Amino acid sequence: MREAGGPVIPNYAAHSSSCVVHNHAFCWGWVDENWGSVLWPALRQHVLLVAAAVAIGFAIAFALALAAHRYRRIERPTIFVTTLLYTIPSLALFELLVAPVGANVISAEIALVSYTLLILFRNILTGLRSVPAEVLDSAEGMGMSRRQALWRVELPLALPAIIAGLRIAVVTIIALATIVYTIYDAGLGVPIHTALGEGPFKTELIAAGALAIALALLADGLLVLAQRALTPWARAR
Amino acid sequence: MHEFVEAFKFILHNGAIAGEPELPSLAHLALETLKVGAIGVAVSALIAVPVGVWLGHIHRGSFAAINLGNVGRALPSLAVLAIGDAFLGLGLSVVELALVILAVPPIITNTYLGVDGVDGEVVDAACGMGMGATEIIARVELPLALPLIFAGIRTASVFVISTATIASLAGFSGTLGDPIANETSYHFYGVLGAAICVAALALAVEGALTLAQHALTPRGLRLERQTQADPASGAVAHAATLSTQ
């Protein structure tokens, strides 16, 4: 993170274009020159932060949802705790984790994971519960064990709701990960912060902000495609 | 855990820091945060509820109404605030504009889902009783959709408090985010104390609105709802089932 009080214009080499010097709305030249050194590393870190958080969050939420599907009384306390975590504003949660865990990637991931849990848990459970009882009866009639019915009937039918949850979680975490820079020097928040400290430097602000939004839209689109590929029966209807 | 002890002392001293006499009190910052947030939510509701009610009433635009909510989530608060700062300068009105941009989508989505989801037979019955479109909206659809509309306002409120604190990172001062963004003056215990206050404020608002939502739910709907889990973020699950169709 760049210290406050540093140079007024960022990456302000002798050959800066007049566009950058005059801080025009958007300077393609700057983006071109600083893609490899500023924007791409931030984007890559952002993707890694989000991917790790969603993967871990999904594993936890999936286990909890399966448990709540079997034992109903797990649902209420889980909803209560995950709602609590979801409600705490991101900036505050990051700082609250710094005291016990430290200003590092682990704090960042704990916070990001905690924001995925409510969304994923609710959607996975809703999906599992939406499987009609007759379908489960026929699975049983075909001689499937409970475990077989879960993996071969209930989960495939719950897939659309699960992926809908993943879409919301991924998009939310991509937006929230821009705040990670306050405790750990990574992600698209880093160039946004640099740009804010310098004027603000518009090109860098817009480029980093647009990358975060584009990443969210791209991830959302990929998940829609994944859902289509994974649920071929839904298209036939 | 020593840091937490210091942070609670900071809260008990109402945000006073030795050697920094000019800092505003925590109570003042908390009230300002609530004020900034309340304006944002009120303006958003004034825009979003009529749009959502109308779309739900004519049962059109489900794709737009639902996906608007998802697009809203994709906008990073910090980027929206920063871009507003770059082009308009970061005064109260630009912060409110950012809050409205972020708070309108969840309210539209939930209002739409609430009104669109009103049982068609109920609307037919109201029609048969001689009610016109305005009366159906005001006396049937709105009351029945109220719990979901309120869930949307609740989501938006928590979102707005979070964003109002993030505004401090973008250089807007006057909210509880100030101490968090200014570790130089406040030291880490001040940052932590303010973080505790922000979390408490958000939870208190969520709790108060949950109670209000419960009070606003028509009695007939309450029975029905007890069989389901309390819709903490009812729209999430609801939107999930809808977008699978």
XYZ file of C-alpha atoms in Angstrom:
482
model
C 0.000 0.000 0.000
C 1.368 3.410 -0.897
C 1.795 5.700 2.075
C -0.277 8.860 2.160
C 1.812 11.861 1.319
C 3.690 10.137 -1.482
C 4.035 11.620 -4.945
C 0.960 13.419 -6.177
C 0.647 11.605 -9.492
C 1.260 7.871 -9.590
C 3.774 6.083 -11.707
C 4.568 9.504 -12.938
C 7.629 8.847 -15.000
C 9.344 11.524 -17.089
C 7.638 10.224 -20.214
C 4.066 10.479 -18.859
C 1.683 11.559 -21.556
C -0.044 14.915 -21.359
C -3.276 12.977 -20.869
C -1.968 11.622 -17.556
C -0.458 14.944 -16.511
C -3.766 16.713 -17.060
C -5.659 13.838 -15.430
C -8.159 13.488 -18.275
C -11.118 11.136 -17.877
C -9.365 8.110 -19.323
C -5.881 7.604 -20.780
C -5.505 4.384 -22.762
C -1.775 4.956 -22.972
C -1.418 4.699 -19.199
C -3.410 1.478 -19.093
C -1.247 0.050 -21.853
C 1.996 0.954 -20.071
C 0.925 -0.130 -16.599
C -1.080 -3.239 -17.420
C 1.781 -5.627 -16.709
C 3.116 -3.861 -13.618
C -0.060 -2.604 -11.893
C -3.392 -3.854 -13.228
C -2.688 -7.461 -14.170
C -1.028 -8.412 -10.842
C -3.936 -6.815 -8.953
C -6.480 -8.622 -11.122
C -4.706 -11.956 -10.675
C -4.580 -11.544 -6.878
C -8.247 -10.547 -6.915
C -9.225 -13.721 -8.776
C -7.180 -15.866 -6.371
C -8.688 -14.196 -3.292
C -12.213 -14.733 -4.625
C -11.621 -18.290 -5.855
C -10.187 -19.392 -2.514
C -12.991 -17.718 -0.545
C -15.789 -19.191 -2.656
C -14.218 -22.671 -2.669
C -13.786 -22.735 1.113
C -17.168 -21.114 1.685
C -18.844 -23.625 -0.588
C -17.251 -26.573 1.221
C -18.442 -25.277 4.610
C -21.918 -24.278 3.416
C -22.348 -27.570 1.564
C -21.507 -29.611 4.669
C -23.823 -27.479 6.805
C -26.654 -27.697 4.282
C -26.379 -31.492 4.033
C -26.439 -31.669 7.831
C -29.447 -29.335 8.026
C -31.198 -31.315 5.299
C -30.958 -34.419 7.469
C -31.299 -32.783 10.909
C -33.737 -29.873 10.740
C -32.765 -28.334 14.058
C -29.334 -27.353 12.663
C -30.992 -24.888 10.300
C -32.055 -22.118 12.676
C -28.752 -21.676 14.539
C -26.852 -21.786 11.229
C -29.100 -19.134 9.696
C -28.726 -17.018 12.822
C -24.929 -17.125 12.868
C -24.463 -16.684 9.112
C -26.929 -13.758 9.057
C -24.946 -12.153 11.858
C -21.716 -12.525 9.868
C -23.386 -11.314 6.684
C -24.712 -8.197 8.437
C -21.369 -6.952 9.797
C -20.048 -4.333 7.339
C -16.950 -5.507 5.486
C -14.651 -2.692 6.577
C -15.448 -3.441 10.228
C -15.163 -7.213 9.917
C -11.709 -6.972 8.334
C -10.445 -4.795 11.204
C -12.105 -7.004 13.840
C -10.132 -9.957 12.479
C -6.827 -8.088 12.468
C -6.591 -8.071 16.280
C -6.767 -11.845 16.817
C -5.448 -13.101 13.446
C -3.187 -10.336 12.135
C -3.213 -8.151 9.031
C -2.669 -10.947 6.561
C -4.285 -13.082 3.894
C -5.862 -15.380 6.494
C -7.923 -12.521 7.978
C -8.932 -11.485 4.484
C -10.059 -14.997 3.602
C -11.943 -15.551 6.863
C -13.919 -12.366 6.234
C -14.636 -13.154 2.586
C -15.638 -16.742 3.389
C -18.004 -15.560 6.119
C -19.908 -13.458 3.559
C -20.503 -16.465 1.283
C -21.985 -18.728 3.964
C -25.521 -17.315 4.306
C -26.089 -17.125 0.549
C -24.696 -20.578 -0.241
C -26.261 -22.342 2.757
C -29.739 -20.986 2.009
C -29.591 -21.800 -1.656
C -28.173 -25.309 -1.287
C -30.790 -26.126 1.354
C -33.614 -24.581 -0.707
C -32.467 -26.653 -3.680
C -32.364 -29.896 -1.723
C -35.806 -29.243 -0.216
C -37.378 -28.435 -3.564
C -36.962 -32.028 -4.761
C -40.512 -33.467 -4.940
C -41.308 -36.240 -2.483
C -42.570 -38.507 -5.302
C -39.154 -38.354 -6.963
C -37.510 -39.466 -3.732
C -40.101 -42.213 -3.343
C -39.290 -43.566 -6.770
C -35.574 -43.437 -6.012
C -36.269 -45.506 -2.921
C -38.477 -47.825 -4.945
C -35.611 -48.358 -7.379
C -33.592 -49.633 -4.451
C -31.361 -46.601 -3.948
C -29.867 -46.079 -0.520
C -30.216 -42.668 1.101
C -26.672 -41.789 0.075
C -27.261 -42.860 -3.527
C -30.491 -40.878 -3.684
C -28.661 -37.816 -2.384
C -25.835 -37.899 -4.917
C -27.733 -39.211 -7.927
C -31.172 -37.622 -7.508
C -31.354 -34.807 -4.971
C -28.107 -32.973 -5.738
C -28.520 -32.979 -9.533
C -32.058 -31.640 -9.131
C -30.833 -29.030 -6.643
C -28.107 -27.883 -9.035
C -29.951 -24.878 -10.507
C -30.586 -23.423 -7.032
C -27.018 -24.221 -5.959
C -25.569 -22.470 -8.996
C -27.926 -19.524 -8.499
C -26.435 -19.238 -5.003
C -22.900 -19.519 -6.350
C -23.620 -16.717 -8.819
C -24.747 -14.365 -6.055
C -21.853 -15.382 -3.799
C -19.164 -14.967 -6.479
C -20.446 -11.576 -7.612
C -20.753 -10.341 -4.008
C -17.257 -11.504 -3.062
C -15.693 -9.954 -6.172
C -17.142 -6.599 -5.076
C -16.143 -7.048 -1.425
C -12.582 -8.127 -2.229
C -11.824 -4.541 -3.289
C -11.814 -3.674 0.449
C -9.204 -6.344 1.261
C -6.408 -3.835 0.611
C -7.185 -2.156 3.962
C -5.614 -5.110 5.792
C -3.653 -7.035 3.162
C -1.860 -5.636 0.154
C -3.674 -7.463 -2.647
C -6.516 -7.235 -5.113
C -8.050 -4.519 -7.258
C -8.490 -2.322 -4.173
C -4.744 -1.633 -4.276
C -4.759 0.412 -7.518
C -8.039 2.073 -6.451
C -6.382 3.124 -3.203
C -3.258 4.350 -5.022
C -5.373 6.374 -7.420
C -7.435 7.879 -4.575
C -4.268 9.070 -2.876
C -3.257 10.906 -6.029
C -5.772 13.477 -6.896
C -7.690 11.120 -7.532
C -6.027 9.801 -10.672
C -9.080 9.072 -12.824
C -7.641 6.607 -15.342
C -6.429 4.202 -12.668
C -9.700 4.504 -10.689
C -11.850 3.752 -13.699
C -9.604 0.992 -14.995
C -9.496 -0.850 -11.672
C -13.213 -0.288 -10.970
C -14.165 -1.449 -14.453
C -11.960 -4.547 -14.094
C -13.782 -5.482 -10.868
C -17.180 -5.052 -12.516
C -16.091 -6.880 -15.694
C -14.714 -9.739 -13.606
C -18.061 -10.047 -11.800
C -20.040 -10.075 -15.058
C -17.641 -12.601 -16.625
C -17.808 -14.925 -13.615
C -21.597 -14.656 -13.590
C -21.758 -15.498 -17.300
C -19.435 -18.488 -16.893
C -21.623 -19.865 -14.102
C -24.726 -19.527 -16.277
C -22.936 -21.503 -18.997
C -21.839 -24.091 -16.427
C -25.414 -24.481 -15.248
C -26.607 -25.075 -18.814
C -23.894 -27.653 -19.414
C -24.581 -29.443 -16.130
C -28.377 -29.553 -16.376
C -29.109 -30.656 -19.932
C -32.579 -31.870 -18.886
C -33.673 -28.331 -17.995
C -33.230 -27.226 -21.614
C -35.545 -29.899 -22.971
C -38.530 -28.397 -21.175
C -6.753 -9.557 23.406
C -5.096 -6.524 24.936
C -6.152 -4.594 21.817
C -9.814 -5.316 22.500
C -9.502 -3.975 26.057
C -7.970 -0.764 24.692
C -10.673 -0.603 21.994
C -13.457 -0.845 24.580
C -11.790 1.888 26.645
C -11.781 4.012 23.486
C -15.508 3.371 23.061
C -16.192 4.162 26.736
C -14.343 7.465 26.321
C -16.660 8.197 23.382
C -13.818 8.293 20.906
C -11.504 10.648 22.784
C -7.786 10.166 22.069
C -5.100 11.746 24.261
C -3.328 14.502 22.351
C -6.007 14.752 19.634
C -8.549 17.257 21.004
C -10.254 18.033 17.693
C -11.686 14.576 16.954
C -15.502 14.219 16.846
C -17.165 11.936 19.398
C -18.179 8.390 18.481
C -21.818 9.140 19.292
C -21.744 12.044 16.843
C -20.183 9.866 14.113
C -22.725 7.099 14.748
C -25.632 9.542 14.425
C -24.128 11.006 11.257
C -23.729 7.507 9.805
C -27.375 6.787 10.565
C -28.422 10.106 9.033
C -26.417 9.590 5.828
C -27.766 6.036 5.599
C -31.378 6.992 6.334
C -31.408 9.639 3.603
C -29.965 7.117 1.138
C -32.505 4.420 2.013
C -35.440 6.861 1.984
C -34.567 8.221 -1.459
C -33.934 4.694 -2.771
C -37.274 3.458 -1.448
C -39.100 6.416 -3.004
C -37.607 5.480 -6.377
C -37.568 1.702 -6.137
C -40.889 0.808 -4.481
C -43.163 2.449 -7.103
C -41.110 0.931 -9.952
C -41.134 -2.516 -8.347
C -44.858 -2.328 -7.541
C -45.711 -1.315 -11.084
C -43.568 -4.035 -12.681
C -44.994 -6.610 -10.281
C -48.549 -5.432 -10.863
C -48.317 -5.849 -14.638
C -46.181 -9.018 -14.224
C -43.629 -7.742 -16.699
C -39.897 -7.231 -16.594
C -39.071 -10.143 -14.287
C -35.743 -10.639 -16.050
C -34.782 -6.993 -15.601
C -36.084 -6.731 -12.039
C -34.279 -9.848 -10.841
C -31.039 -9.309 -12.706
C -30.899 -5.693 -11.609
C -30.440 -7.020 -8.086
C -27.527 -9.161 -9.212
C -25.909 -6.316 -11.141
C -26.241 -4.170 -8.012
C -24.237 -6.712 -6.069
C -21.504 -6.678 -8.682
C -20.793 -2.967 -8.198
C -17.947 -2.545 -5.706
C -18.971 0.262 -3.311
C -15.451 1.611 -3.193
C -15.224 1.834 -6.986
C -18.608 3.585 -7.254
C -17.604 6.096 -4.578
C -14.156 6.581 -6.078
C -15.504 7.221 -9.558
C -18.062 9.661 -8.128
C -15.171 11.351 -6.336
C -13.114 11.577 -9.532
C -15.813 13.266 -11.576
C -18.004 15.192 -9.159
C -15.959 15.602 -6.010
C -16.931 13.701 -2.890
C -19.569 15.765 -1.075
C -22.627 14.480 0.752
C -24.729 14.545 -2.422
C -22.276 12.311 -4.328
C -22.117 9.860 -1.421
C -25.931 9.786 -1.366
C -25.951 9.218 -5.128
C -23.627 6.233 -4.687
C -25.803 4.883 -1.852
C -28.917 5.200 -4.005
C -27.243 3.418 -6.939
C -26.354 0.557 -4.607
C -29.614 0.436 -2.609
C -32.192 0.714 -5.403
C -31.579 -2.747 -6.982
C -32.339 -4.913 -3.911
C -35.505 -2.904 -3.161
C -36.777 -3.141 -6.755
C -36.043 -6.875 -6.883
C -37.815 -7.618 -3.611
C -40.776 -5.347 -4.305
C -41.204 -6.953 -7.693
C -41.027 -10.461 -6.198
C -43.507 -9.513 -3.492
C -46.148 -7.980 -5.755
C -45.643 -10.433 -8.606
C -46.005 -13.317 -6.136
C -49.446 -12.262 -4.869
C -51.868 -15.095 -5.542
C -53.702 -14.490 -8.830
C -56.961 -15.755 -7.326
C -56.789 -13.119 -4.612
C -56.429 -10.427 -7.271
C -59.337 -11.962 -9.229
C -61.467 -11.901 -6.102
C -60.599 -8.231 -5.517
C -61.486 -7.534 -9.140
C -64.796 -9.345 -8.680
C -65.512 -7.172 -5.639
C -65.347 -4.201 -7.987
C -61.915 -2.876 -7.103
C -60.048 -0.877 -9.737
C -56.339 -1.171 -10.474
C -55.342 1.509 -7.942
C -57.452 -0.068 -5.232
C -56.059 -3.530 -5.954
C -52.515 -2.197 -5.673
C -53.176 -0.169 -2.529
C -55.459 -2.557 -0.627
C -54.440 -6.028 -1.812
C -51.064 -6.254 -3.473
C -49.130 -3.768 -1.332
C -50.195 -5.167 2.051
C -49.485 -8.718 0.926
C -46.114 -7.757 -0.533
C -45.121 -5.658 2.471
C -42.963 -8.287 4.213
C -40.826 -8.805 1.100
C -40.640 -5.073 0.368
C -39.450 -4.583 3.903
C -36.907 -7.382 3.535
C -35.529 -5.467 0.553
C -35.345 -2.244 2.543
C -33.578 -4.148 5.313
C -30.999 -5.557 2.916
C -30.515 -2.087 1.467
C -30.115 -0.512 4.920
C -27.364 -2.847 6.008
C -25.696 -2.343 2.647
C -25.956 1.428 2.968
C -24.375 1.502 6.441
C -21.521 -0.607 5.130
C -21.027 1.714 2.163
C -21.335 4.879 4.262
C -18.336 3.685 6.300
C -16.424 2.766 3.148
C -16.985 6.376 1.983
C -14.316 7.338 4.512
C -11.767 5.355 2.518
C -12.653 7.441 -0.523
C -12.072 10.621 1.473
C -15.561 11.550 2.722
C -15.464 12.376 6.403
C -18.289 12.409 8.918
C -19.152 8.732 9.435
C -17.979 5.922 11.695
C -15.607 4.895 8.928
C -13.389 7.907 9.709
C -11.421 6.318 12.563
C -10.969 3.133 10.493
C -9.545 5.087 7.571
C -7.304 7.216 9.799
C -5.082 4.922 11.827
C -2.421 7.660 12.076
C -4.607 9.763 14.406
C -6.644 7.024 16.033
C -4.036 4.258 16.501
C -5.067 0.649 16.094
C -7.262 0.580 19.199
C -9.316 3.451 17.759
C -9.668 1.612 14.462
C -10.768 -1.505 16.310
C -13.153 0.443 18.555
C -14.782 2.089 15.558
C -15.037 -1.299 13.820
C -16.869 -2.669 16.868
C -19.246 0.325 16.758
C -19.905 -0.131 13.031
C -20.678 -3.824 13.527
C -22.936 -3.050 16.495
C -24.731 -0.315 14.562
C -25.391 -2.586 11.589
C -26.645 -5.394 13.824
C -28.874 -2.979 15.754
C -30.395 -1.608 12.546
C -30.932 -5.117 11.213
C -32.545 -6.154 14.498
C -34.816 -3.103 14.667
C -35.941 -3.529 11.066
C -36.574 -7.245 11.616
C -38.916 -6.373 14.479
C -40.603 -3.679 12.379
C -41.005 -6.121 9.505
C -42.614 -8.636 11.830
C -45.025 -5.981 13.095
C -45.936 -4.978 9.537
C -46.623 -8.512 8.337
C -50.391 -9.096 8.008
C -51.580 -11.612 10.572
C -52.780 -14.054 7.950
C -49.305 -14.234 6.433
C -47.563 -14.778 9.745
C -49.038 -18.226 10.314
C -48.008 -19.315 6.880
C -44.494 -18.084 7.398
C -43.873 -19.906 10.630
C -43.780 -23.149 8.730
C -40.838 -21.833 6.720
C -37.612 -20.494 8.140
C -37.654 -16.799 8.931
C -36.738 -15.047 5.679
C -33.475 -13.533 6.889
C -32.717 -12.733 3.304
C -35.873 -14.208 1.873
C -35.194 -12.636 -1.468
C -32.007 -14.637 -1.894
C -33.751 -17.959 -1.638
C -36.749 -16.642 -3.479
C -34.640 -15.256 -6.316
C -32.786 -18.546 -6.461
C -35.924 -20.534 -7.072
C -37.149 -17.992 -9.561
C -34.008 -17.797 -11.636
C -34.010 -21.556 -12.024
C -37.208 -21.498 -14.012
